[in-house]
PDB file of C-alpha atoms in Angstrom:
ATOM      1  CA  UNK A   1     103.437 -24.395 -71.543  1.00 33.00           C
ATOM      2  CA  UNK A   2     100.766 -26.595 -70.164  1.00 32.00           C
ATOM      3  CA  UNK A   3      98.476 -24.154 -69.403  1.00 35.00           C
ATOM      4  CA  UNK A   4      98.892 -22.539 -72.947  1.00 34.00           C
ATOM      5  CA  UNK A   5      98.643 -25.962 -74.485  1.00 36.00           C
ATOM      6  CA  UNK A   6      95.365 -26.622 -72.565  1.00 35.00           C
ATOM      7  CA  UNK A   7      93.848 -23.483 -74.130  1.00 37.00           C
ATOM      8  CA  UNK A   8      94.992 -24.272 -77.699  1.00 32.00           C
ATOM      9  CA  UNK A   9      93.583 -27.822 -77.177  1.00 33.00           C
ATOM     10  CA  UNK A  10      90.015 -26.216 -77.337  1.00 36.00           C
ATOM     11  CA  UNK A  11      90.430 -24.554 -80.504  1.00 39.00           C
ATOM     12  CA  UNK A  12      90.684 -26.987 -83.674  1.00 39.00           C
ATOM     13  CA  UNK A  13      92.083 -25.860 -86.750  1.00 38.00           C
ATOM     14  CA  UNK A  14      89.863 -23.856 -88.914  1.00 42.00           C
ATOM     15  CA  UNK A  15      88.452 -25.614 -91.806  1.00 49.00           C
ATOM     16  CA  UNK A  16      86.993 -24.250 -95.102  1.00 68.00           C
ATOM     17  CA  UNK A  17      83.711 -23.254 -93.196  1.00 82.00           C
ATOM     18  CA  UNK A  18      82.909 -23.167 -89.870  1.00 91.00           C
ATOM     19  CA  UNK A  19      81.705 -26.267 -88.126  1.00 94.00           C
ATOM     20  CA  UNK A  20      78.392 -26.865 -85.968  1.00 95.00           C
ATOM     21  CA  UNK A  21      79.298 -26.295 -82.426  1.00 96.00           C
ATOM     22  CA  UNK A  22      76.254 -27.858 -80.424  1.00 96.00           C
ATOM     23  CA  UNK A  23      74.991 -26.305 -77.400  1.00 97.00           C
ATOM     24  CA  UNK A  24      75.816 -29.160 -75.698  1.00 96.00           C
ATOM     25  CA  UNK A  25      79.419 -28.641 -75.779  1.00 96.00           C
ATOM     26  CA  UNK A  26      78.805 -25.873 -73.037  1.00 97.00           C
ATOM     27  CA  UNK A  27      76.921 -28.188 -70.729  1.00 96.00           C
ATOM     28  CA  UNK A  28      77.812 -28.252 -67.187  1.00 96.00           C
ATOM     29  CA  UNK A  29      80.824 -25.562 -67.632  1.00 97.00           C
ATOM     30  CA  UNK A  30      80.708 -22.225 -66.205  1.00 98.00           C
ATOM     31  CA  UNK A  31      80.535 -19.552 -69.251  1.00 98.00           C
ATOM     32  CA  UNK A  32      81.241 -15.902 -68.841  1.00 98.00           C
ATOM     33  CA  UNK A  33      79.947 -13.483 -71.531  1.00 98.00           C
ATOM     34  CA  UNK A  34      82.216 -10.445 -71.554  1.00 98.00           C
ATOM     35  CA  UNK A  35      80.934  -7.285 -73.226  1.00 97.00           C
ATOM     36  CA  UNK A  36      81.326  -3.551 -73.392  1.00 97.00           C
ATOM     37  CA  UNK A  37      77.675  -2.564 -72.900  1.00 96.00           C
ATOM     38  CA  UNK A  38      74.600  -3.678 -71.016  1.00 95.00           C
ATOM     39  CA  UNK A  39      72.887  -4.850 -74.280  1.00 94.00           C
ATOM     40  CA  UNK A  40      75.555  -6.675 -75.932  1.00 94.00           C
ATOM     41  CA  UNK A  41      75.768 -10.128 -74.450  1.00 96.00           C
ATOM     42  CA  UNK A  42      71.983 -11.003 -75.493  1.00 96.00           C
ATOM     43  CA  UNK A  43      73.124  -9.665 -79.201  1.00 92.00           C
ATOM     44  CA  UNK A  44      75.749 -11.928 -79.912  1.00 93.00           C
ATOM     45  CA  UNK A  45      75.334 -15.088 -77.450  1.00 96.00           C
ATOM     46  CA  UNK A  46      71.726 -14.540 -76.465  1.00 97.00           C
ATOM     47  CA  UNK A  47      70.286 -17.525 -78.165  1.00 97.00           C
ATOM     48  CA  UNK A  48      73.084 -19.957 -77.246  1.00 98.00           C
ATOM     49  CA  UNK A  49      72.130 -19.165 -73.626  1.00 98.00           C
ATOM     50  CA  UNK A  50      68.788 -20.236 -74.196  1.00 98.00           C
ATOM     51  CA  UNK A  51      69.878 -23.280 -75.867  1.00 97.00           C
ATOM     52  CA  UNK A  52      72.397 -24.007 -73.195  1.00 97.00           C
ATOM     53  CA  UNK A  53      69.858 -23.642 -70.357  1.00 96.00           C
ATOM     54  CA  UNK A  54      67.427 -25.992 -71.981  1.00 96.00           C
ATOM     55  CA  UNK A  55      70.061 -28.674 -71.414  1.00 96.00           C
ATOM     56  CA  UNK A  56      69.399 -31.258 -68.989  1.00 96.00           C
ATOM     57  CA  UNK A  57      73.096 -30.271 -67.431  1.00 95.00           C
ATOM     58  CA  UNK A  58      72.994 -26.601 -68.267  1.00 93.00           C
ATOM     59  CA  UNK A  59      75.488 -24.334 -68.031  1.00 94.00           C
ATOM     60  CA  UNK A  60      76.311 -21.539 -65.491  1.00 97.00           C
ATOM     61  CA  UNK A  61      75.992 -18.372 -67.158  1.00 98.00           C
ATOM     62  CA  UNK A  62      77.854 -15.250 -65.867  1.00 98.00           C
ATOM     63  CA  UNK A  63      77.825 -11.664 -67.637  1.00 98.00           C
ATOM     64  CA  UNK A  64      80.936  -9.496 -67.105  1.00 98.00           C
ATOM     65  CA  UNK A  65      80.138  -5.822 -68.269  1.00 98.00           C
ATOM     66  CA  UNK A  66      82.677  -2.994 -68.829  1.00 98.00           C
ATOM     67  CA  UNK A  67      80.655  -0.184 -69.047  1.00 98.00           C
ATOM     68  CA  UNK A  68      77.614   1.297 -67.439  1.00 97.00           C
ATOM     69  CA  UNK A  69      75.897   2.140 -70.707  1.00 95.00           C
ATOM     70  CA  UNK A  70      75.687   5.786 -69.370  1.00 96.00           C
ATOM     71  CA  UNK A  71      75.820   7.678 -73.089  1.00 94.00           C
ATOM     72  CA  UNK A  72      73.091   5.636 -74.530  1.00 87.00           C
ATOM     73  CA  UNK A  73      69.006   6.280 -74.259  1.00 91.00           C
ATOM     74  CA  UNK A  74      67.309   6.074 -77.683  1.00 87.00           C
ATOM     75  CA  UNK A  75      64.051   6.067 -75.962  1.00 90.00           C
ATOM     76  CA  UNK A  76      62.531   9.537 -75.903  1.00 88.00           C
ATOM     77  CA  UNK A  77      59.623   8.124 -73.415  1.00 90.00           C
ATOM     78  CA  UNK A  78      62.563   7.471 -70.923  1.00 92.00           C
ATOM     79  CA  UNK A  79      64.872   9.872 -71.770  1.00 91.00           C
ATOM     80  CA  UNK A  80      64.705  13.687 -72.221  1.00 92.00           C
ATOM     81  CA  UNK A  81      67.257  16.833 -72.122  1.00 90.00           C
ATOM     82  CA  UNK A  82      67.197  16.688 -68.790  1.00 94.00           C
ATOM     83  CA  UNK A  83      68.109  13.034 -68.068  1.00 95.00           C
ATOM     84  CA  UNK A  84      71.361  12.853 -66.896  1.00 96.00           C
ATOM     85  CA  UNK A  85      74.340   9.903 -67.186  1.00 97.00           C
ATOM     86  CA  UNK A  86      73.444   8.842 -63.681  1.00 97.00           C
ATOM     87  CA  UNK A  87      70.458   8.478 -64.604  1.00 96.00           C
ATOM     88  CA  UNK A  88      70.899   6.345 -67.793  1.00 96.00           C
ATOM     89  CA  UNK A  89      73.290   4.524 -65.604  1.00 97.00           C
ATOM     90  CA  UNK A  90      70.798   3.311 -63.216  1.00 97.00           C
ATOM     91  CA  UNK A  91      68.312   2.852 -65.848  1.00 96.00           C
ATOM     92  CA  UNK A  92      70.590   0.301 -67.640  1.00 97.00           C
ATOM     93  CA  UNK A  93      71.838  -1.365 -64.746  1.00 97.00           C
ATOM     94  CA  UNK A  94      68.344  -2.430 -64.029  1.00 98.00           C
ATOM     95  CA  UNK A  95      67.665  -3.366 -67.558  1.00 97.00           C
ATOM     96  CA  UNK A  96      70.365  -5.518 -67.546  1.00 98.00           C
ATOM     97  CA  UNK A  97      69.351  -7.905 -64.557  1.00 98.00           C
ATOM     98  CA  UNK A  98      65.962  -8.155 -65.821  1.00 97.00           C
ATOM     99  CA  UNK A  99      67.261  -9.040 -69.351  1.00 97.00           C
ATOM    100  CA  UNK A 100      69.719 -11.265 -68.306  1.00 98.00           C
ATOM    101  CA  UNK A 101      67.064 -13.243 -65.445  1.00 98.00           C
ATOM    102  CA  UNK A 102      64.912 -13.604 -68.902  1.00 97.00           C
ATOM    103  CA  UNK A 103      67.450 -15.799 -69.969  1.00 97.00           C
ATOM    104  CA  UNK A 104      67.960 -17.729 -66.685  1.00 97.00           C
ATOM    105  CA  UNK A 105      71.395 -16.244 -65.698  1.00 97.00           C
ATOM    106  CA  UNK A 106      71.368 -15.269 -61.972  1.00 97.00           C
ATOM    107  CA  UNK A 107      71.801 -11.947 -60.643  1.00 97.00           C
ATOM    108  CA  UNK A 108      74.545 -12.584 -58.755  1.00 98.00           C
ATOM    109  CA  UNK A 109      76.465 -13.807 -61.721  1.00 98.00           C
ATOM    110  CA  UNK A 110      75.968 -10.536 -63.385  1.00 98.00           C
ATOM    111  CA  UNK A 111      79.273  -8.511 -62.714  1.00 98.00           C
ATOM    112  CA  UNK A 112      78.884  -4.713 -63.651  1.00 98.00           C
ATOM    113  CA  UNK A 113      82.555  -3.073 -64.035  1.00 98.00           C
ATOM    114  CA  UNK A 114      81.081   0.604 -63.945  1.00 97.00           C
ATOM    115  CA  UNK A 115      83.273   2.177 -66.316  1.00 98.00           C
ATOM    116  CA  UNK A 116      81.910   5.180 -68.460  1.00 98.00           C
ATOM    117  CA  UNK A 117      80.371   4.323 -71.877  1.00 97.00           C
ATOM    118  CA  UNK A 118      82.537   5.065 -74.626  1.00 94.00           C
ATOM    119  CA  UNK A 119      85.500   5.647 -72.775  1.00 97.00           C
ATOM    120  CA  UNK A 120      87.316   2.156 -72.624  1.00 96.00           C
ATOM    121  CA  UNK A 121      90.022   3.284 -74.762  1.00 94.00           C
ATOM    122  CA  UNK A 122      90.679   6.142 -72.324  1.00 96.00           C
ATOM    123  CA  UNK A 123      91.510   3.568 -69.104  1.00 96.00           C
ATOM    124  CA  UNK A 124      94.659   2.114 -68.731  1.00 96.00           C
ATOM    125  CA  UNK A 125      95.082  -1.559 -69.677  1.00 93.00           C
ATOM    126  CA  UNK A 126      96.433  -2.116 -66.116  1.00 95.00           C
ATOM    127  CA  UNK A 127      92.678  -1.039 -64.207  1.00 97.00           C
ATOM    128  CA  UNK A 128      91.017  -2.749 -67.314  1.00 98.00           C
ATOM    129  CA  UNK A 129      92.626  -6.294 -66.654  1.00 97.00           C
ATOM    130  CA  UNK A 130      92.407  -6.118 -62.873  1.00 98.00           C
ATOM    131  CA  UNK A 131      88.649  -5.649 -63.269  1.00 98.00           C
ATOM    132  CA  UNK A 132      88.181  -8.567 -65.214  1.00 98.00           C
ATOM    133  CA  UNK A 133      90.796 -10.435 -63.522  1.00 98.00           C
ATOM    134  CA  UNK A 134      88.510 -10.226 -60.353  1.00 98.00           C
ATOM    135  CA  UNK A 135      85.707 -11.256 -62.146  1.00 98.00           C
ATOM    136  CA  UNK A 136      87.258 -14.340 -63.598  1.00 98.00           C
ATOM    137  CA  UNK A 137      88.734 -15.639 -60.078  1.00 98.00           C
ATOM    138  CA  UNK A 138      85.830 -14.976 -58.538  1.00 98.00           C
ATOM    139  CA  UNK A 139      83.343 -16.846 -61.236  1.00 98.00           C
ATOM    140  CA  UNK A 140      86.207 -18.997 -62.098  1.00 98.00           C
ATOM    141  CA  UNK A 141      84.790 -19.593 -65.963  1.00 97.00           C
ATOM    142  CA  UNK A 142      85.851 -22.599 -68.185  1.00 97.00           C
ATOM    143  CA  UNK A 143      84.687 -20.718 -71.161  1.00 97.00           C
ATOM    144  CA  UNK A 144      84.702 -16.853 -71.972  1.00 98.00           C
ATOM    145  CA  UNK A 145      83.004 -15.411 -75.102  1.00 98.00           C
ATOM    146  CA  UNK A 146      83.303 -11.894 -76.019  1.00 97.00           C
ATOM    147  CA  UNK A 147      83.394  -9.175 -79.048  1.00 94.00           C
ATOM    148  CA  UNK A 148      85.678  -9.565 -82.064  1.00 91.00           C
ATOM    149  CA  UNK A 149      89.072  -7.936 -81.309  1.00 89.00           C
ATOM    150  CA  UNK A 150      89.336  -5.930 -84.412  1.00 85.00           C
ATOM    151  CA  UNK A 151      86.535  -3.805 -86.093  1.00 82.00           C
ATOM    152  CA  UNK A 152      84.808  -5.828 -89.226  1.00 77.00           C
ATOM    153  CA  UNK A 153      84.539  -2.964 -91.462  1.00 77.00           C
ATOM    154  CA  UNK A 154      82.712  -5.395 -94.142  1.00 74.00           C
ATOM    155  CA  UNK A 155      79.777  -4.530 -91.916  1.00 69.00           C
ATOM    156  CA  UNK A 156      77.232  -2.008 -92.291  1.00 70.00           C
ATOM    157  CA  UNK A 157      75.283  -0.336 -89.671  1.00 68.00           C
ATOM    158  CA  UNK A 158      72.001  -1.809 -91.653  1.00 64.00           C
ATOM    159  CA  UNK A 159      73.691  -5.266 -91.166  1.00 63.00           C
ATOM    160  CA  UNK A 160      74.486  -5.260 -87.368  1.00 60.00           C
ATOM    161  CA  UNK A 161      74.300  -1.783 -85.676  1.00 61.00           C
ATOM    162  CA  UNK A 162      77.810  -0.944 -84.147  1.00 67.00           C
ATOM    163  CA  UNK A 163      79.291  -4.581 -84.409  1.00 70.00           C
ATOM    164  CA  UNK A 164      81.409  -3.535 -87.113  1.00 75.00           C
ATOM    165  CA  UNK A 165      83.232  -0.923 -85.344  1.00 82.00           C
ATOM    166  CA  UNK A 166      83.036   0.137 -81.845  1.00 88.00           C
ATOM    167  CA  UNK A 167      86.246   1.196 -79.443  1.00 92.00           C
ATOM    168  CA  UNK A 168      84.600  -0.292 -76.722  1.00 95.00           C
ATOM    169  CA  UNK A 169      83.886  -3.380 -78.266  1.00 94.00           C
ATOM    170  CA  UNK A 170      87.278  -3.946 -79.736  1.00 94.00           C
ATOM    171  CA  UNK A 171      88.695  -2.939 -76.224  1.00 96.00           C
ATOM    172  CA  UNK A 172      86.683  -5.381 -74.206  1.00 97.00           C
ATOM    173  CA  UNK A 173      87.496  -7.984 -76.656  1.00 96.00           C
ATOM    174  CA  UNK A 174      91.610  -7.483 -76.337  1.00 96.00           C
ATOM    175  CA  UNK A 175      91.183  -7.441 -72.369  1.00 97.00           C
ATOM    176  CA  UNK A 176      89.389 -10.630 -72.126  1.00 98.00           C
ATOM    177  CA  UNK A 177      91.830 -12.242 -74.357  1.00 96.00           C
ATOM    178  CA  UNK A 178      94.784 -10.838 -72.087  1.00 96.00           C
ATOM    179  CA  UNK A 179      92.983 -11.913 -69.035  1.00 97.00           C
ATOM    180  CA  UNK A 180      91.843 -15.301 -70.078  1.00 97.00           C
ATOM    181  CA  UNK A 181      94.472 -16.208 -72.652  1.00 94.00           C
ATOM    182  CA  UNK A 182      97.736 -14.250 -71.472  1.00 91.00           C
ATOM    183  CA  UNK A 183      99.159 -13.800 -68.491  1.00 91.00           C
ATOM    184  CA  UNK A 184      96.194 -12.430 -66.619  1.00 95.00           C
ATOM    185  CA  UNK A 185      93.814 -14.123 -63.971  1.00 97.00           C
ATOM    186  CA  UNK A 186      95.658 -17.733 -64.118  1.00 96.00           C
ATOM    187  CA  UNK A 187      99.124 -16.613 -63.217  1.00 95.00           C
ATOM    188  CA  UNK A 188      99.428 -16.505 -59.484  1.00 95.00           C
ATOM    189  CA  UNK A 189     102.006 -13.846 -59.950  1.00 96.00           C
ATOM    190  CA  UNK A 190      99.808 -11.318 -61.471  1.00 96.00           C
ATOM    191  CA  UNK A 191      98.044  -9.170 -58.833  1.00 96.00           C
ATOM    192  CA  UNK A 192      98.178 -12.077 -56.114  1.00 95.00           C
ATOM    193  CA  UNK A 193      94.817 -11.855 -54.193  1.00 89.00           C
ATOM    194  CA  UNK A 194      92.694  -9.695 -56.596  1.00 96.00           C
ATOM    195  CA  UNK A 195      89.478 -11.994 -57.161  1.00 95.00           C
ATOM    196  CA  UNK A 196      90.596 -14.761 -54.844  1.00 94.00           C
ATOM    197  CA  UNK A 197      92.887 -17.710 -56.348  1.00 96.00           C
ATOM    198  CA  UNK A 198      94.441 -17.695 -59.826  1.00 97.00           C
ATOM    199  CA  UNK A 199      91.961 -19.244 -62.201  1.00 97.00           C
ATOM    200  CA  UNK A 200      92.605 -20.147 -65.935  1.00 96.00           C
ATOM    201  CA  UNK A 201      89.685 -20.328 -68.446  1.00 96.00           C
ATOM    202  CA  UNK A 202      90.487 -23.147 -71.052  1.00 95.00           C
ATOM    203  CA  UNK A 203      88.038 -21.945 -73.812  1.00 96.00           C
ATOM    204  CA  UNK A 204      87.711 -18.298 -75.472  1.00 97.00           C
ATOM    205  CA  UNK A 205      85.403 -17.630 -78.370  1.00 97.00           C
ATOM    206  CA  UNK A 206      85.057 -13.994 -80.142  1.00 96.00           C
ATOM    207  CA  UNK A 207      81.813 -13.487 -81.979  1.00 95.00           C
ATOM    208  CA  UNK A 208      81.555 -12.765 -85.327  1.00 92.00           C
ATOM    209  CA  UNK A 209      78.484 -11.665 -87.241  1.00 87.00           C
ATOM    210  CA  UNK A 210      76.903 -11.290 -90.740  1.00 85.00           C
ATOM    211  CA  UNK A 211      79.441 -11.518 -93.601  1.00 85.00           C
ATOM    212  CA  UNK A 212      82.139 -11.855 -91.139  1.00 87.00           C
ATOM    213  CA  UNK A 213      80.689 -15.442 -89.822  1.00 91.00           C
ATOM    214  CA  UNK A 214      82.564 -16.625 -93.206  1.00 90.00           C
ATOM    215  CA  UNK A 215      85.606 -16.155 -91.025  1.00 90.00           C
ATOM    216  CA  UNK A 216      84.492 -17.884 -87.997  1.00 94.00           C
ATOM    217  CA  UNK A 217      85.463 -21.494 -87.415  1.00 94.00           C
ATOM    218  CA  UNK A 218      82.421 -22.285 -85.182  1.00 96.00           C
ATOM    219  CA  UNK A 219      78.503 -21.354 -85.059  1.00 97.00           C
ATOM    220  CA  UNK A 220      75.906 -22.434 -82.774  1.00 97.00           C
ATOM    221  CA  UNK A 221      72.349 -22.869 -84.545  1.00 97.00           C
ATOM    222  CA  UNK A 222      69.428 -21.382 -82.893  1.00 97.00           C
ATOM    223  CA  UNK A 223      66.053 -22.825 -83.016  1.00 97.00           C
ATOM    224  CA  UNK A 224      63.113 -20.567 -83.318  1.00 97.00           C
ATOM    225  CA  UNK A 225      62.662 -20.568 -79.276  1.00 97.00           C
ATOM    226  CA  UNK A 226      66.174 -19.566 -78.910  1.00 98.00           C
ATOM    227  CA  UNK A 227      65.907 -16.740 -81.278  1.00 97.00           C
ATOM    228  CA  UNK A 228      62.571 -15.695 -79.741  1.00 95.00           C
ATOM    229  CA  UNK A 229      64.297 -15.747 -75.917  1.00 97.00           C
ATOM    230  CA  UNK A 230      67.171 -13.650 -77.288  1.00 96.00           C
ATOM    231  CA  UNK A 231      64.354 -11.229 -78.642  1.00 95.00           C
ATOM    232  CA  UNK A 232      62.484 -11.233 -75.655  1.00 95.00           C
ATOM    233  CA  UNK A 233      65.577 -10.635 -73.430  1.00 96.00           C
ATOM    234  CA  UNK A 234      66.706  -7.704 -75.581  1.00 94.00           C
ATOM    235  CA  UNK A 235      63.308  -5.922 -75.247  1.00 93.00           C
ATOM    236  CA  UNK A 236      64.060  -5.492 -71.683  1.00 94.00           C
ATOM    237  CA  UNK A 237      66.510  -3.049 -72.598  1.00 94.00           C
ATOM    238  CA  UNK A 238      63.912  -0.159 -73.108  1.00 92.00           C
ATOM    239  CA  UNK A 239      66.194   2.669 -72.757  1.00 92.00           C
ATOM    240  CA  UNK A 240      67.739   1.496 -76.376  1.00 86.00           C
ATOM    241  CA  UNK A 241      64.186   1.313 -77.930  1.00 81.00           C
ATOM    242  CA  UNK A 242      64.810  -2.229 -79.098  1.00 70.00           C
ATOM    243  CA  UNK A 243      61.248  -2.954 -78.869  1.00 65.00           C
ATOM    244  CA  UNK A 244      59.417  -6.312 -78.660  1.00 66.00           C
ATOM    245  CA  UNK A 245      59.840  -9.543 -80.609  1.00 65.00           C
ATOM    246  CA  UNK A 246      57.847  -8.366 -83.793  1.00 68.00           C
ATOM    247  CA  UNK A 247      59.288  -4.957 -83.725  1.00 76.00           C
ATOM    248  CA  UNK A 248      61.630  -3.438 -86.540  1.00 82.00           C
ATOM    249  CA  UNK A 249      64.799  -4.055 -84.327  1.00 81.00           C
ATOM    250  CA  UNK A 250      63.404  -7.555 -83.915  1.00 86.00           C
ATOM    251  CA  UNK A 251      63.122  -7.932 -87.707  1.00 88.00           C
ATOM    252  CA  UNK A 252      66.948  -6.562 -88.098  1.00 85.00           C
ATOM    253  CA  UNK A 253      68.023  -8.947 -85.303  1.00 89.00           C
ATOM    254  CA  UNK A 254      66.543 -11.870 -87.337  1.00 92.00           C
ATOM    255  CA  UNK A 255      68.124 -10.856 -90.293  1.00 90.00           C
ATOM    256  CA  UNK A 256      71.617 -10.494 -89.112  1.00 89.00           C
ATOM    257  CA  UNK A 257      71.108 -13.875 -87.348  1.00 94.00           C
ATOM    258  CA  UNK A 258      69.835 -15.245 -90.968  1.00 95.00           C
ATOM    259  CA  UNK A 259      72.904 -13.702 -92.793  1.00 92.00           C
ATOM    260  CA  UNK A 260      75.404 -14.978 -89.968  1.00 93.00           C
ATOM    261  CA  UNK A 261      73.890 -18.408 -90.480  1.00 96.00           C
ATOM    262  CA  UNK A 262      74.166 -18.150 -94.289  1.00 95.00           C
ATOM    263  CA  UNK A 263      77.494 -16.998 -94.179  1.00 93.00           C
ATOM    264  CA  UNK A 264      78.804 -19.484 -91.600  1.00 94.00           C
ATOM    265  CA  UNK A 265      77.334 -22.627 -93.953  1.00 93.00           C
ATOM    266  CA  UNK A 266      77.924 -20.969 -97.095  1.00 90.00           C
ATOM    267  CA  UNK A 267      73.994 -21.650 -98.145  1.00 82.00           C
ATOM    268  CA  UNK A 268      75.023 -25.065 -98.143  1.00 78.00           C
ATOM    269  CA  UNK A 269      73.058 -26.012 -94.708  1.00 78.00           C
ATOM    270  CA  UNK A 270      69.640 -25.939 -93.456  1.00 90.00           C
ATOM    271  CA  UNK A 271      70.376 -23.688 -90.724  1.00 95.00           C
ATOM    272  CA  UNK A 272      68.135 -20.692 -90.774  1.00 96.00           C
ATOM    273  CA  UNK A 273      69.707 -18.884 -87.818  1.00 97.00           C
ATOM    274  CA  UNK A 274      72.804 -19.152 -85.808  1.00 97.00           C
ATOM    275  CA  UNK A 275      75.839 -17.050 -83.802  1.00 97.00           C
ATOM    276  CA  UNK A 276      79.302 -17.766 -84.858  1.00 96.00           C
ATOM    277  CA  UNK A 277      82.519 -17.308 -83.245  1.00 96.00           C
ATOM    278  CA  UNK A 278      86.144 -17.668 -83.886  1.00 95.00           C
ATOM    279  CA  UNK A 279      87.976 -19.682 -81.242  1.00 95.00           C
ATOM    280  CA  UNK A 280      91.128 -18.782 -79.664  1.00 90.00           C
ATOM    281  CA  UNK A 281      94.007 -20.307 -82.066  1.00 74.00           C
ATOM    282  CA  UNK A 282      91.329 -20.559 -84.956  1.00 66.00           C
ATOM    283  CA  UNK A 283      91.026 -16.703 -84.681  1.00 57.00           C
ATOM    284  CA  UNK A 284      94.405 -16.149 -86.379  1.00 53.00           C
ATOM    285  CA  UNK A 285      93.901 -18.472 -89.105  1.00 48.00           C
TER     286      UNK A 285
END
């Protein structure tokens, strides 16, 4: 019960509106960003990573990415009818390391789990959880950040691409919940020896976008420099045709960060851009 009490203590009861969470909250901690695809981490946590790494005591950021992204290449100058899934996977692995480095994430802190893109729902939960348990016990994060566990069907493709519904995203979030809050990485009797000694994460956040930000309980405001850093990191995912900091995709990302800020503050604040989250515990309110 003590372990669970520690975790719940990090998530105060949700108020009528999400409250501001300063980047300094993460200072000096190890933060693991868990996602389904190689470009996901920058999408839902990129500006926050930028803000954290500008702190006098920056966090240690780690990436845990379940799939190799081998089903997604939208840049016709890089991929053609003869491009194989192996080619795409190799391409995206390289992009991941460069994009992560652009935000100050060390290559040694990027954990690629190499499951096939689009197929997380076909894997056994035991295999997925074992893979993430190994990462958590190796990196030893105080904080885990991931996708939302369930589809947000109020979001449309023009609001935030596949953040509304993507099976890989929801599976990766539920596995993160099981490993970081359930009887997973912190339990000495669960897969003993996998990844090292047991480790208990004590904070867990689920990303919420656009209109869904109104159901978050915290948001991290993003300064212009942090938005620019996020867009710059995304631009290194060339296979996704994300363009540069002034392209169409960048404009869509800005629009969605603005929608997130507006919904998190009900338009009452002076926050222009934000990334919003439901913390463990408050996610059920």
